[in-house]
Short mmCIF file of C-alpha atoms in Angstrom, two decimals:
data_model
loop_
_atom_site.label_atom_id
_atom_site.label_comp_id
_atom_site.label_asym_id
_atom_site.label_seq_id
_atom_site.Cartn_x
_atom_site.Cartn_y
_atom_site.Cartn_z
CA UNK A 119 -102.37 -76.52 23.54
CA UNK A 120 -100.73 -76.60 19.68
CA UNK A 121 -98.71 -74.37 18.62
CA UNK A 122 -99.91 -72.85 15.65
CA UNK A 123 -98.06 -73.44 12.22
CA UNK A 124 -97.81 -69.97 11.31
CA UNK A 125 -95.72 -68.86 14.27
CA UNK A 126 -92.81 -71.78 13.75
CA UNK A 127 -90.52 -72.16 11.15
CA UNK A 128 -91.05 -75.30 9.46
CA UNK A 129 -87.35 -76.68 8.11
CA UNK A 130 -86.69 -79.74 6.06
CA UNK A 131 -86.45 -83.09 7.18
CA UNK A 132 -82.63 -84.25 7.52
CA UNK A 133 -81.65 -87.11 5.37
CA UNK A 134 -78.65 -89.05 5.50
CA UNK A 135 -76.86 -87.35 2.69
CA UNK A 136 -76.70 -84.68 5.13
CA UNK A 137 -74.28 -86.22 6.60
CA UNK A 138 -71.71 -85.71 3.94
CA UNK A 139 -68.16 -84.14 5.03
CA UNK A 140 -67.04 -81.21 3.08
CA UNK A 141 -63.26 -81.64 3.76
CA UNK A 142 -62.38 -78.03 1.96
CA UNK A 143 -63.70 -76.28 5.32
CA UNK A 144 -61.35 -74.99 7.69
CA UNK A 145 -60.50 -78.09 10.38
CA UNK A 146 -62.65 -76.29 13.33
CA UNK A 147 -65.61 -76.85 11.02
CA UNK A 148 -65.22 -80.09 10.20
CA UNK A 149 -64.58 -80.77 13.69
CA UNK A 150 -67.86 -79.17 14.73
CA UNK A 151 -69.42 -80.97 12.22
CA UNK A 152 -68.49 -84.80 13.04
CA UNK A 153 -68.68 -84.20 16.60
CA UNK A 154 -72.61 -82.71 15.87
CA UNK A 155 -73.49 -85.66 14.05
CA UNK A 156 -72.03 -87.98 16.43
CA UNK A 157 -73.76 -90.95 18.30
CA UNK A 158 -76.95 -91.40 18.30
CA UNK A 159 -77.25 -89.58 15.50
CA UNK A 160 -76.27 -91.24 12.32
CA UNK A 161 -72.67 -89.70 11.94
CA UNK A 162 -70.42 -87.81 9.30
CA UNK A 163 -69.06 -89.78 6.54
CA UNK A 164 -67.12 -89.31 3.58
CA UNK A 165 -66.01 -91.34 0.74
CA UNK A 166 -62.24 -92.98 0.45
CA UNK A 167 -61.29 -95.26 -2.47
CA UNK A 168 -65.45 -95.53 -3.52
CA UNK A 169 -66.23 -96.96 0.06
CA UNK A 170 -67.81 -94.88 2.60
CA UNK A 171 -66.25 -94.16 6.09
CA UNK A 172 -68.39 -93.21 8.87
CA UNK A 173 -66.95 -90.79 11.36
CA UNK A 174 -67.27 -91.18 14.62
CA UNK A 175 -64.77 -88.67 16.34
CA UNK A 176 -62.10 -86.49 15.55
CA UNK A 177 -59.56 -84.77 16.80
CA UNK A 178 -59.78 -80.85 18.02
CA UNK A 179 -57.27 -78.68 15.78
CA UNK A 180 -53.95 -78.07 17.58
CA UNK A 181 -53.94 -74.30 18.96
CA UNK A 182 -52.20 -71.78 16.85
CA UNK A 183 -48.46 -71.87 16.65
CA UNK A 184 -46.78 -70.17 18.78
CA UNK A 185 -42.94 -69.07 18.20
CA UNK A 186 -40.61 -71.23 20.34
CA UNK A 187 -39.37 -69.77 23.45
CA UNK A 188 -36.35 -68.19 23.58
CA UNK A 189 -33.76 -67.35 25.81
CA UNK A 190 -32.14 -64.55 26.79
CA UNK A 191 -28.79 -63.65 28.81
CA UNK A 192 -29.65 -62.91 32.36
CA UNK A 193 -28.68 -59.90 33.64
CA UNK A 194 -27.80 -59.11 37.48
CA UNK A 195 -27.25 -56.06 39.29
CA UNK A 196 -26.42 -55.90 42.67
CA UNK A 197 -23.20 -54.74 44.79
#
């Protein structure tokens, strides 16, 4: 049976412009973003020097810094 159009949500079609990589988000969303649009869908791009680069993969942020580890003087106790 159909589902009727008044219970769905009807959203626009993509288009390739959709696509586009807004490099001023933080790196986990552009991350999320190229590996969403990733084969076989048509793929991120962005524009370098007026030619367009598609974008296939990317790598995951590094984790958060962490301070180095440090060491300290040992201390025994015994007899």
């Amino acid at each position: 049976m159909p589902q009727p159009r008044s219970s769905g949500a009807v959203l626009p079609r993509r288009r390739p412009a959709d696509g586009l990589i807004v490099w001023d988000q933080e790196a986990c969303a552009v991350y999320n973003f190229i590996r969403a649009l990733t084969k076989p869908y048509p793929g991120a791009f962005g524009w370098l020097d007026g030619r367009r680069w598609t974008v296939w993969q990317a790598p995951s942020s590094p984790p958060a810094r962490r301070p180095p580890l440090v060491s300290l003087p040992a201390r025994y106790s015994g007899p």
